[in-house]
Tab-separated table of C-alpha atoms in Angstrom:
chain	number	residue	atom	x	y	z
L	1	MET	CA	-43.684	95.945	108.179
L	2	THR	CA	-41.484	97.652	105.608
L	3	GLU	CA	-39.630	100.744	106.699
L	4	GLY	CA	-41.517	102.742	104.082
L	5	GLY	CA	-44.935	101.185	104.983
L	6	SER	CA	-47.902	102.922	106.661
L	7	MET	CA	-47.461	104.303	110.151
L	8	SER	CA	-49.670	104.004	113.046
L	9	THR	CA	-51.267	107.375	113.713
L	10	GLY	CA	-52.661	106.621	117.177
L	11	THR	CA	-51.208	107.439	120.461
L	12	GLY	CA	-51.150	103.828	121.726
L	13	GLU	CA	-48.303	101.407	121.733
L	14	ASN	CA	-48.328	99.022	118.754
L	15	THR	CA	-47.606	95.859	120.792
L	16	ARG	CA	-48.330	93.570	117.961
L	17	LEU	CA	-45.774	95.245	115.641
L	18	ILE	CA	-43.100	95.290	118.375
L	19	VAL	CA	-43.632	91.615	119.047
L	20	MET	CA	-43.642	90.765	115.267
L	21	VAL	CA	-40.322	92.476	114.545
L	22	SER	CA	-38.813	91.021	117.765
L	23	ILE	CA	-39.787	87.530	116.546
L	24	VAL	CA	-38.116	88.115	113.229
L	25	ALA	CA	-34.949	89.041	115.110
L	26	THR	CA	-35.278	85.970	117.218
L	27	ILE	CA	-35.029	83.770	114.134
L	28	GLY	CA	-31.368	84.670	114.344
L	29	GLY	CA	-31.369	83.107	117.754
L	30	PHE	CA	-33.008	79.950	116.319
L	31	LEU	CA	-30.275	79.702	113.699
L	32	PHE	CA	-27.641	80.378	116.464
L	33	GLY	CA	-29.017	77.374	118.376
L	34	PHE	CA	-29.477	75.155	115.360
L	35	ASP	CA	-25.962	75.823	113.995
L	36	SER	CA	-24.527	75.202	117.467
L	37	GLY	CA	-26.479	72.034	118.193
L	38	VAL	CA	-26.392	70.352	114.725
L	39	ILE	CA	-22.702	69.396	115.285
L	40	ASN	CA	-23.881	67.220	118.178
L	41	GLY	CA	-25.022	64.412	115.959
L	42	THR	CA	-22.308	64.663	113.338
L	43	VAL	CA	-19.193	63.954	115.524
L	44	ASP	CA	-18.891	60.336	114.457
L	45	GLY	CA	-19.414	61.185	110.839
L	46	LEU	CA	-16.701	63.829	110.959
L	47	GLN	CA	-14.337	61.434	112.694
L	48	ARG	CA	-14.814	58.827	109.966
L	49	ALA	CA	-14.988	61.171	106.974
L	50	PHE	CA	-11.864	63.197	108.003
L	51	ASP	CA	-9.974	60.467	109.869
L	52	SER	CA	-9.422	62.815	112.890
L	53	ASP	CA	-8.175	62.081	116.396
L	54	SER	CA	-9.589	63.544	119.620
L	55	VAL	CA	-7.700	66.812	119.280
L	56	GLY	CA	-8.656	67.190	115.604
L	57	THR	CA	-12.268	66.432	116.295
L	58	GLY	CA	-12.334	68.841	119.120
L	59	PHE	CA	-10.948	71.529	116.711
L	60	ASN	CA	-13.463	70.551	114.034
L	61	VAL	CA	-16.360	70.907	116.533
L	62	ALA	CA	-14.990	74.055	118.107
L	63	SER	CA	-13.953	75.830	114.838
L	64	MET	CA	-17.219	77.521	114.513
L	65	LEU	CA	-16.561	79.249	117.728
L	66	LEU	CA	-13.501	81.055	116.446
L	67	GLY	CA	-15.863	82.615	113.811
L	68	CYS	CA	-18.344	83.346	116.578
L	69	ALA	CA	-15.810	85.220	118.548
L	70	VAL	CA	-14.864	87.395	115.621
L	71	GLY	CA	-18.443	87.746	114.416
L	72	ALA	CA	-19.582	88.896	117.879
L	73	TYR	CA	-16.667	91.393	118.191
L	74	PHE	CA	-17.104	93.064	114.774
L	75	ALA	CA	-20.857	92.833	114.581
L	76	GLY	CA	-21.288	95.348	117.444
L	77	ARG	CA	-18.842	97.819	115.836
L	78	LEU	CA	-20.238	97.268	112.260
L	79	ALA	CA	-23.784	97.693	113.645
L	80	ASP	CA	-22.776	101.108	114.919
L	81	HIS	CA	-21.689	102.107	111.376
L	82	TYR	CA	-24.105	100.233	109.014
L	83	GLY	CA	-27.152	99.409	111.190
L	84	ARG	CA	-28.461	96.517	113.216
L	85	ARG	CA	-30.768	95.211	110.592
L	86	ASN	CA	-27.966	95.226	107.791
L	87	VAL	CA	-25.582	93.240	110.045
L	88	LEU	CA	-28.333	90.628	110.598
L	89	ILE	CA	-28.951	90.380	106.785
L	90	VAL	CA	-25.259	89.723	106.070
L	91	ALA	CA	-25.439	87.043	109.005
L	92	ALA	CA	-28.466	85.423	107.297
L	93	VAL	CA	-26.431	85.037	104.076
L	94	PHE	CA	-23.518	83.586	105.998
L	95	PHE	CA	-25.921	81.031	107.614
L	96	LEU	CA	-27.010	79.883	104.211
L	97	VAL	CA	-23.543	79.456	102.768
L	98	SER	CA	-22.190	77.715	105.876
L	99	ALA	CA	-25.149	75.220	106.044
L	100	TRP	CA	-24.549	74.165	102.431
L	101	GLY	CA	-20.736	74.091	102.638
L	102	SER	CA	-20.561	72.211	105.863
L	103	GLY	CA	-22.539	69.346	104.283
L	104	ILE	CA	-20.470	69.220	101.005
L	105	ALA	CA	-17.078	69.418	102.743
L	106	THR	CA	-14.663	66.607	101.831
L	107	GLY	CA	-11.730	67.476	104.314
L	108	SER	CA	-11.177	69.018	107.601
L	109	LEU	CA	-9.798	72.437	106.192
L	110	GLU	CA	-12.811	72.900	103.960
L	111	PHE	CA	-15.219	71.922	106.730
L	112	VAL	CA	-13.495	74.289	109.195
L	113	LEU	CA	-13.650	77.171	106.685
L	114	TYR	CA	-17.397	76.763	106.266
L	115	ARG	CA	-17.964	76.321	109.976
L	116	VAL	CA	-16.028	79.506	110.665
L	117	LEU	CA	-18.239	81.302	108.242
L	118	GLY	CA	-21.203	79.983	110.058
L	119	GLY	CA	-19.616	81.053	113.346
L	120	LEU	CA	-19.280	84.652	112.010
L	121	ALA	CA	-23.043	84.535	111.418
L	122	VAL	CA	-23.859	83.018	114.954
L	123	GLY	CA	-21.590	85.467	116.610
L	124	ALA	CA	-23.261	88.325	114.887
L	125	ALA	CA	-26.801	87.029	115.601
L	126	SER	CA	-25.908	86.295	119.254
L	127	VAL	CA	-25.217	90.006	120.097
L	128	MET	CA	-27.314	91.790	117.444
L	129	SER	CA	-30.656	90.012	117.892
L	130	PRO	CA	-31.033	90.775	121.660
L	131	ALA	CA	-29.691	94.369	121.091
L	132	TYR	CA	-32.177	94.928	118.314
L	133	ILE	CA	-35.015	93.612	120.449
L	134	SER	CA	-33.917	95.719	123.366
L	135	GLU	CA	-33.841	98.785	121.203
L	136	VAL	CA	-37.349	98.447	119.871
L	137	SER	CA	-39.059	97.188	123.075
L	138	ALA	CA	-40.601	99.138	125.968
L	139	ALA	CA	-38.948	98.677	129.438
L	140	HIS	CA	-41.877	97.050	131.121
L	141	TYR	CA	-41.729	93.934	128.931
L	142	ARG	CA	-38.221	94.240	127.359
L	143	GLY	CA	-36.947	91.313	129.400
L	144	ARG	CA	-39.708	88.987	128.344
L	145	LEU	CA	-39.197	89.770	124.663
L	146	ALA	CA	-35.472	89.468	124.949
L	147	THR	CA	-35.950	86.148	126.730
L	148	VAL	CA	-37.765	84.859	123.689
L	149	GLN	CA	-34.393	85.017	122.087
L	150	GLN	CA	-33.145	82.282	124.437
L	151	ILE	CA	-36.259	80.277	123.755
L	152	ALA	CA	-35.471	80.624	120.026
L	153	ILE	CA	-31.805	79.505	120.717
L	154	ILE	CA	-33.051	76.507	122.631
L	155	GLY	CA	-35.705	75.953	120.021
L	156	GLY	CA	-32.970	75.801	117.387
L	157	LEU	CA	-30.967	73.375	119.464
L	158	PHE	CA	-34.087	71.251	119.982
L	159	ALA	CA	-34.789	71.308	116.234
L	160	ALA	CA	-31.282	70.327	115.485
L	161	PHE	CA	-31.318	67.461	118.126
L	162	LEU	CA	-34.737	66.292	116.730
L	163	SER	CA	-33.705	66.347	113.054
L	164	ASN	CA	-30.287	64.701	113.922
L	165	TYR	CA	-32.234	61.848	115.746
L	166	LEU	CA	-34.773	61.395	112.977
L	167	LEU	CA	-32.198	61.451	110.173
L	168	ALA	CA	-29.997	58.911	111.975
L	169	LYS	CA	-33.040	56.771	112.802
L	170	VAL	CA	-34.168	56.739	109.190
L	171	ALA	CA	-30.807	56.193	107.705
L	172	GLY	CA	-29.777	53.601	110.317
L	173	SER	CA	-26.918	55.827	111.725
L	174	SER	CA	-25.327	59.224	111.211
L	175	ILE	CA	-22.564	57.661	109.032
L	176	THR	CA	-24.828	55.603	106.765
L	177	GLU	CA	-25.538	56.776	103.190
L	178	TRP	CA	-29.068	58.089	102.791
L	179	TRP	CA	-30.701	60.217	100.284
L	180	LEU	CA	-29.040	60.990	96.964
L	181	GLY	CA	-25.978	58.956	98.070
L	182	HIS	CA	-24.984	61.392	100.931
L	183	GLU	CA	-24.395	60.291	104.482
L	184	ALA	CA	-27.106	61.212	107.024
L	185	TRP	CA	-24.672	63.545	108.939
L	186	ARG	CA	-24.356	65.877	105.796
L	187	TRP	CA	-28.195	66.159	105.586
L	188	MET	CA	-28.088	67.239	109.160
L	189	PHE	CA	-26.278	70.372	108.143
L	190	TRP	CA	-28.492	70.911	105.063
L	191	VAL	CA	-31.664	71.075	107.058
L	192	GLU	CA	-30.555	74.502	108.238
L	193	ILE	CA	-30.963	75.993	104.823
L	194	VAL	CA	-34.757	76.266	105.335
L	195	PRO	CA	-34.867	78.505	108.472
L	196	ALA	CA	-31.733	80.456	107.142
L	197	THR	CA	-33.815	81.327	103.938
L	198	LEU	CA	-36.769	82.379	106.131
L	199	PHE	CA	-34.539	84.580	108.262
L	200	LEU	CA	-33.141	86.383	105.210
L	201	VAL	CA	-36.484	87.098	103.693
L	202	ALA	CA	-38.104	88.179	106.947
L	203	LEU	CA	-35.402	90.695	107.662
L	204	LEU	CA	-36.284	92.659	104.640
L	205	PHE	CA	-39.549	93.596	106.219
L	206	ILE	CA	-38.551	94.943	109.583
L	207	PRO	CA	-37.410	98.540	110.372
L	208	GLU	CA	-34.060	99.648	111.471
L	209	SER	CA	-33.365	100.253	115.167
L	210	PRO	CA	-34.509	103.811	116.083
L	211	ARG	CA	-31.677	104.386	118.472
L	212	TYR	CA	-29.163	103.581	115.726
L	213	LEU	CA	-30.949	106.060	113.397
L	214	VAL	CA	-30.702	108.835	116.040
L	215	VAL	CA	-26.962	108.114	116.502
L	216	LYS	CA	-26.584	108.488	112.712
L	217	GLY	CA	-28.514	111.830	112.702
L	218	ARG	CA	-31.464	110.391	110.769
L	219	LYS	CA	-34.025	111.709	113.221
L	220	GLU	CA	-37.004	111.961	110.877
L	221	ARG	CA	-36.669	108.364	109.944
L	222	ALA	CA	-36.259	107.408	113.610
L	223	LEU	CA	-39.378	109.344	114.500
L	224	SER	CA	-41.150	107.500	111.809
L	225	VAL	CA	-40.155	104.091	113.212
L	226	LEU	CA	-40.877	105.268	116.819
L	227	THR	CA	-44.379	106.492	115.835
L	228	ARG	CA	-45.136	103.046	114.297
L	229	LEU	CA	-43.925	101.339	117.394
L	230	TYR	CA	-45.309	103.584	120.142
L	231	GLY	CA	-47.751	105.931	118.687
L	232	SER	CA	-47.212	109.645	117.737
L	233	ASP	CA	-47.057	111.196	121.148
L	234	ALA	CA	-45.074	108.461	122.830
L	235	GLY	CA	-42.803	108.260	119.819
L	236	ALA	CA	-42.024	111.893	119.959
L	237	ARG	CA	-41.163	111.664	123.684
L	238	LYS	CA	-38.936	108.595	123.155
L	239	LEU	CA	-36.976	110.421	120.364
L	240	ALA	CA	-36.351	113.425	122.683
L	241	GLU	CA	-35.176	110.940	125.404
L	242	ILE	CA	-32.784	109.170	123.045
L	243	ASP	CA	-31.436	112.440	121.672
L	244	ALA	CA	-30.902	113.812	125.220
L	245	SER	CA	-29.035	110.624	126.263
L	246	LEU	CA	-26.656	111.215	123.416
L	247	ALA	CA	-26.448	114.951	123.613
L	248	ALA	CA	-23.786	115.288	126.313
L	249	ASP	CA	-21.350	113.193	124.295
L	250	HIS	CA	-22.657	112.828	120.835
L	251	HIS	CA	-19.989	111.488	118.468
L	252	ARG	CA	-19.672	108.441	116.323
L	253	PRO	CA	-19.317	105.426	118.720
L	254	ARG	CA	-15.802	104.044	119.044
L	255	LEU	CA	-14.000	101.426	120.987
L	256	SER	CA	-12.213	103.969	123.167
L	257	ASP	CA	-15.699	105.059	124.594
L	258	LEU	CA	-15.340	101.881	126.845
L	259	ILE	CA	-12.595	103.785	128.746
L	260	SER	CA	-13.923	106.278	131.377
L	261	LYS	CA	-12.713	109.809	130.818
L	262	ALA	CA	-12.815	110.385	134.560
L	263	THR	CA	-10.563	107.630	135.574
L	264	GLY	CA	-8.749	106.651	132.399
L	265	LYS	CA	-9.658	103.003	133.088
L	266	ILE	CA	-11.985	100.596	131.455
L	267	ARG	CA	-15.554	101.285	132.654
L	268	PRO	CA	-16.728	98.920	135.397
L	269	ILE	CA	-19.885	98.029	133.326
L	270	VAL	CA	-17.608	96.618	130.689
L	271	TRP	CA	-16.026	94.218	133.211
L	272	VAL	CA	-19.360	93.222	134.445
L	273	GLY	CA	-20.389	92.450	130.809
L	274	VAL	CA	-17.227	90.396	130.267
L	275	GLY	CA	-17.804	88.599	133.530
L	276	LEU	CA	-21.387	87.605	132.614
L	277	ALA	CA	-20.319	86.450	129.204
L	278	THR	CA	-17.399	84.426	130.498
L	279	PHE	CA	-19.124	82.707	133.413
L	280	GLN	CA	-21.996	81.644	131.162
L	281	GLN	CA	-19.490	79.468	129.301
L	282	LEU	CA	-17.234	78.379	132.247
L	283	VAL	CA	-20.146	76.375	133.696
L	284	GLY	CA	-19.711	73.989	130.708
L	285	ILE	CA	-23.193	74.197	129.275
L	286	ASN	CA	-21.993	73.813	125.651
L	287	VAL	CA	-20.297	70.571	126.466
L	288	VAL	CA	-23.805	69.234	126.799
L	289	PHE	CA	-24.961	71.069	123.689
L	290	TYR	CA	-22.072	70.079	121.433
L	291	TYR	CA	-20.967	66.692	122.922
L	292	GLY	CA	-24.227	65.393	124.365
L	293	ALA	CA	-24.294	62.345	122.066
L	294	VAL	CA	-20.633	61.624	122.832
L	295	LEU	CA	-21.127	62.184	126.560
L	296	TRP	CA	-23.986	59.715	126.984
L	297	GLN	CA	-22.320	57.161	124.686
L	298	ALA	CA	-19.256	57.382	126.832
L	299	VAL	CA	-21.275	56.212	129.882
L	300	GLY	CA	-22.859	53.266	128.024
L	301	PHE	CA	-25.894	54.562	126.031
L	302	SER	CA	-26.359	53.670	122.388
L	303	GLU	CA	-26.137	56.362	119.701
L	304	SER	CA	-29.879	56.334	119.222
L	305	ASP	CA	-30.513	56.576	122.927
L	306	ALA	CA	-28.011	59.266	123.318
L	307	LEU	CA	-29.541	61.311	120.542
L	308	LEU	CA	-32.893	60.849	122.124
L	309	ILE	CA	-31.648	62.060	125.438
L	310	ASN	CA	-30.541	65.262	123.608
L	311	VAL	CA	-34.088	65.636	122.289
L	312	ILE	CA	-35.507	65.396	125.891
L	313	SER	CA	-32.905	67.831	127.170
L	314	GLY	CA	-33.959	70.328	124.475
L	315	ALA	CA	-37.573	70.036	125.420
L	316	LEU	CA	-36.762	70.556	129.116
L	317	SER	CA	-34.682	73.589	128.146
L	318	ILE	CA	-37.544	75.288	126.232
L	319	GLY	CA	-39.839	74.752	129.280
L	320	ALA	CA	-37.109	76.304	131.504
L	321	CYS	CA	-36.772	79.335	129.260
L	322	ILE	CA	-40.569	79.897	129.348
L	323	VAL	CA	-40.323	79.936	133.220
L	324	SER	CA	-37.513	82.608	132.862
L	325	MET	CA	-39.646	84.592	130.475
L	326	LEU	CA	-42.506	84.732	132.961
L	327	LEU	CA	-40.208	85.785	135.785
L	328	VAL	CA	-37.611	88.083	134.356
L	329	ASP	CA	-39.565	91.229	134.398
L	330	ARG	CA	-41.387	90.315	137.718
L	331	ILE	CA	-38.509	89.254	140.119
L	332	GLY	CA	-35.593	90.807	138.030
L	333	ARG	CA	-32.472	89.630	136.442
L	334	LYS	CA	-30.101	89.340	139.381
L	335	PRO	CA	-32.164	86.851	141.552
L	336	LEU	CA	-32.596	84.507	138.482
L	337	LEU	CA	-28.806	84.639	137.981
L	338	TRP	CA	-27.646	83.750	141.563
L	339	VAL	CA	-30.314	81.082	142.034
L	340	GLY	CA	-29.391	79.575	138.690
L	341	SER	CA	-25.651	79.677	139.720
L	342	ALA	CA	-26.363	77.824	142.993
L	343	GLY	CA	-28.552	75.262	141.359
L	344	MET	CA	-25.945	74.575	138.670
L	345	ALA	CA	-23.142	74.245	141.222
L	346	VAL	CA	-25.118	71.598	143.082
L	347	THR	CA	-26.275	69.571	140.063
L	348	LEU	CA	-22.841	69.719	138.349
L	349	GLY	CA	-21.351	68.410	141.585
L	350	LEU	CA	-23.839	65.487	141.550
L	351	VAL	CA	-22.910	64.684	137.897
L	352	ALA	CA	-19.297	64.732	138.839
L	353	PHE	CA	-19.862	62.474	141.819
L	354	ALA	CA	-21.920	59.913	139.689
L	355	PHE	CA	-19.114	59.817	137.060
L	356	SER	CA	-16.438	59.376	139.714
L	357	THR	CA	-18.088	55.952	140.766
L	358	GLY	CA	-17.791	54.444	137.377
L	359	ASN	CA	-15.287	51.878	135.904
L	360	LEU	CA	-13.811	51.659	132.360
L	361	ASP	CA	-14.728	48.561	130.348
L	362	ALA	CA	-12.500	46.840	127.862
L	363	ALA	CA	-13.372	49.358	125.134
L	364	GLY	CA	-12.415	52.272	127.363
L	365	LYS	CA	-16.072	53.339	128.064
L	366	LEU	CA	-17.149	54.505	131.494
L	367	GLN	CA	-19.578	52.046	132.924
L	368	LEU	CA	-21.932	53.280	135.748
L	369	SER	CA	-24.215	51.325	138.055
L	370	ASN	CA	-27.937	51.652	137.322
L	371	ASP	CA	-28.386	53.961	140.281
L	372	MET	CA	-25.379	56.260	139.314
L	373	GLY	CA	-26.609	56.309	135.725
L	374	VAL	CA	-29.973	57.382	136.768
L	375	LEU	CA	-28.343	60.118	139.075
L	376	ALA	CA	-26.136	61.388	136.330
L	377	LEU	CA	-29.014	61.622	133.833
L	378	VAL	CA	-31.369	63.334	136.326
L	379	ALA	CA	-28.756	65.778	137.597
L	380	ALA	CA	-27.567	66.661	134.194
L	381	ASN	CA	-31.109	67.485	133.096
L	382	LEU	CA	-31.768	69.523	136.215
L	383	TYR	CA	-28.427	71.377	135.462
L	384	VAL	CA	-29.749	72.201	131.965
L	385	ILE	CA	-33.029	73.309	133.584
L	386	PHE	CA	-31.253	75.575	136.037
L	387	PHE	CA	-29.074	77.081	133.207
L	388	ASN	CA	-32.017	77.769	130.907
L	389	ALA	CA	-34.104	79.297	133.601
L	390	SER	CA	-31.258	81.697	134.490
L	391	TRP	CA	-27.952	82.369	132.834
L	392	GLY	CA	-29.013	81.089	129.389
L	393	PRO	CA	-31.578	83.881	128.670
L	394	VAL	CA	-30.778	86.412	131.396
L	395	MET	CA	-27.099	86.906	130.275
L	396	TRP	CA	-28.329	87.901	126.793
L	397	VAL	CA	-31.066	90.055	128.180
L	398	MET	CA	-28.567	91.966	130.284
L	399	LEU	CA	-25.887	92.330	127.477
L	400	GLY	CA	-28.587	93.746	125.179
L	401	GLU	CA	-29.779	96.365	127.746
L	402	MET	CA	-27.073	97.134	130.303
L	403	PHE	CA	-24.768	99.353	128.306
L	404	PRO	CA	-25.596	103.033	127.777
L	405	ASN	CA	-26.622	104.006	124.230
L	406	GLN	CA	-23.195	105.512	123.376
L	407	ILE	CA	-21.222	102.341	124.155
L	408	ARG	CA	-23.846	99.557	123.439
L	409	GLY	CA	-22.164	98.445	120.197
L	410	SER	CA	-18.652	98.492	121.558
L	411	GLY	CA	-19.705	97.004	124.881
L	412	LEU	CA	-21.463	94.092	123.064
L	413	ALA	CA	-18.371	93.723	120.968
L	414	VAL	CA	-15.992	93.078	123.795
L	415	ALA	CA	-18.513	91.007	125.821
L	416	GLY	CA	-19.392	88.900	122.755
L	417	LEU	CA	-15.692	88.299	122.034
L	418	ALA	CA	-15.273	87.184	125.665
L	419	GLN	CA	-18.304	84.854	125.523
L	420	TRP	CA	-17.375	83.115	122.322
L	421	GLY	CA	-13.724	83.032	123.233
L	422	SER	CA	-14.611	81.181	126.486
L	423	ASN	CA	-17.047	78.940	124.576
L	424	PHE	CA	-14.165	77.963	122.252
L	425	LEU	CA	-11.871	77.137	125.060
L	426	ILE	CA	-14.439	75.003	126.846
L	427	THR	CA	-15.502	73.111	123.718
L	428	TRP	CA	-12.034	72.628	122.405
L	429	THR	CA	-10.624	71.245	125.588
L	430	PHE	CA	-13.455	68.878	126.487
L	431	PRO	CA	-12.315	65.906	124.361
L	432	MET	CA	-8.843	66.373	125.921
L	433	LEU	CA	-10.297	66.445	129.329
L	434	LEU	CA	-12.392	63.445	128.603
L	435	THR	CA	-9.450	61.409	127.641
L	436	GLY	CA	-6.981	63.059	130.165
L	437	ILE	CA	-8.511	63.617	133.536
L	438	GLY	CA	-11.922	61.974	132.811
L	439	LEU	CA	-15.523	63.071	132.872
L	440	ALA	CA	-15.834	63.373	136.830
L	441	ALA	CA	-12.946	65.858	137.064
L	442	ALA	CA	-14.047	67.806	134.010
L	443	TYR	CA	-17.532	68.314	135.518
L	444	GLY	CA	-15.975	69.103	138.834
L	445	LEU	CA	-14.209	72.101	137.274
L	446	TYR	CA	-17.507	73.384	135.800
L	447	ALA	CA	-19.108	72.979	139.223
L	448	VAL	CA	-16.377	75.179	140.761
L	449	ALA	CA	-17.028	77.830	138.146
L	450	ALA	CA	-20.718	77.776	138.854
L	451	ALA	CA	-20.095	78.231	142.587
L	452	ILE	CA	-17.761	81.189	141.938
L	453	SER	CA	-20.433	82.805	139.710
L	454	VAL	CA	-22.799	83.005	142.742
L	455	PHE	CA	-20.438	85.508	144.400
L	456	PHE	CA	-19.790	87.392	141.160
L	457	VAL	CA	-23.524	88.002	140.725
L	458	LEU	CA	-24.123	88.990	144.348
L	459	LYS	CA	-21.159	91.479	144.412
L	460	TYR	CA	-20.976	92.973	140.908
L	461	VAL	CA	-24.177	92.693	139.019
L	462	HIS	CA	-26.684	95.459	139.256
L	463	GLU	CA	-30.480	95.080	138.529
L	464	THR	CA	-31.695	96.482	135.211
L	465	LYS	CA	-35.388	95.508	135.566
L	466	GLY	CA	-37.900	98.262	134.502
L	467	ARG	CA	-35.133	100.781	133.567
L	468	GLU	CA	-35.201	102.536	130.192
L	469	LEU	CA	-32.149	102.094	128.051
L	470	GLU	CA	-31.536	105.812	128.355
L	471	GLN	CA	-31.239	105.498	132.147
L	472	MET	CA	-28.405	102.944	131.910
L	473	GLU	CA	-25.116	104.158	133.402
L	474	GLY	CA	-21.603	102.808	132.829
């Protein structure tokens, strides 16, 4: 699969090659999920090792998201200058360094620095992996391949939850010393070194995005890649289409392209991208991903049971993503989004109701009746299913494809910044909401956001199913 390797000389689409290079890109999604989910089982270890309170713990957990916001913002712009693949290679190196450093950290500052570095990698991978997949895929199955990115993200989360559970089970708890005298929670971070190394090596064997190559004026190289992907005739036609889409306004992509020359205002498509990115986080999904163990322990489950619930949620999420993959190119992006929003609003409301019936015990933990405990557990997992069958994958699919070629990097930069900034806000504030207004009120706020997102989708989001990237308008 090297860029200088042999080309397909036929006229048919090389679907296998397209799928293979897309799978390599989705390893970035796997690491995105693993790096996001691994923190879930380490909260107790971090609190004990760094002697932090709820605000400090919230910042330790959320610190990665600061890096994510910066990484997502600059990745899109850097990719316009240096290439999609090169940005992903740098991200892979950052994943490696962060995984090692987070495990060896001896204080909050050191830990936060390594987590921010990992956040830069996650942010870059979050926007560049789906963008790369969109730019090498054909329109008729682009949604399915881009949805594999979300399956990879959830697969990473599931792998993190499972490794956390197994390590804590073998060691006795997450804070118990295990192999080579290191606590189990440190090994939870070090597991990530394996897939990060695989990602780095695999990236060396995939081609650069042909659309980036055309933007940079390297048309012969772009034609070579397009021929390998689509065949000689289709590759030549695709090159002409890409070139034509850029001909009317062909200059080096810049952030100011997001402002319409006709109106002097930010293009409407940019606001839609920001809205999609923000609402995906305002529904509170990463509270489940980052604080799942804390959440279920707060309503009476043991650490072991709480970590096992995370594993079950991860498995359900993968199943929901597969459903989305089967439907996204058939019924479209918009129906999946508004149905998902409605489902999340109802299930989050049920979770909030269940938590509102509980009472605090002497230790300050929320105690639910058996019936309400079952309701909370079932509703929370249904909420995760609705999210991962809709907003989880579809938001990334749309961000990767909805922007015109000229503004794709800049549009992704701004939308990615909004997504990770919102993620940071939700994640950082949850421990304070937990101790301040309680679980019921916190989940009530997320339910309201989900309900509002229904109307946002119906009014502002336009369908992109089956459209070529060169047909996108801003």
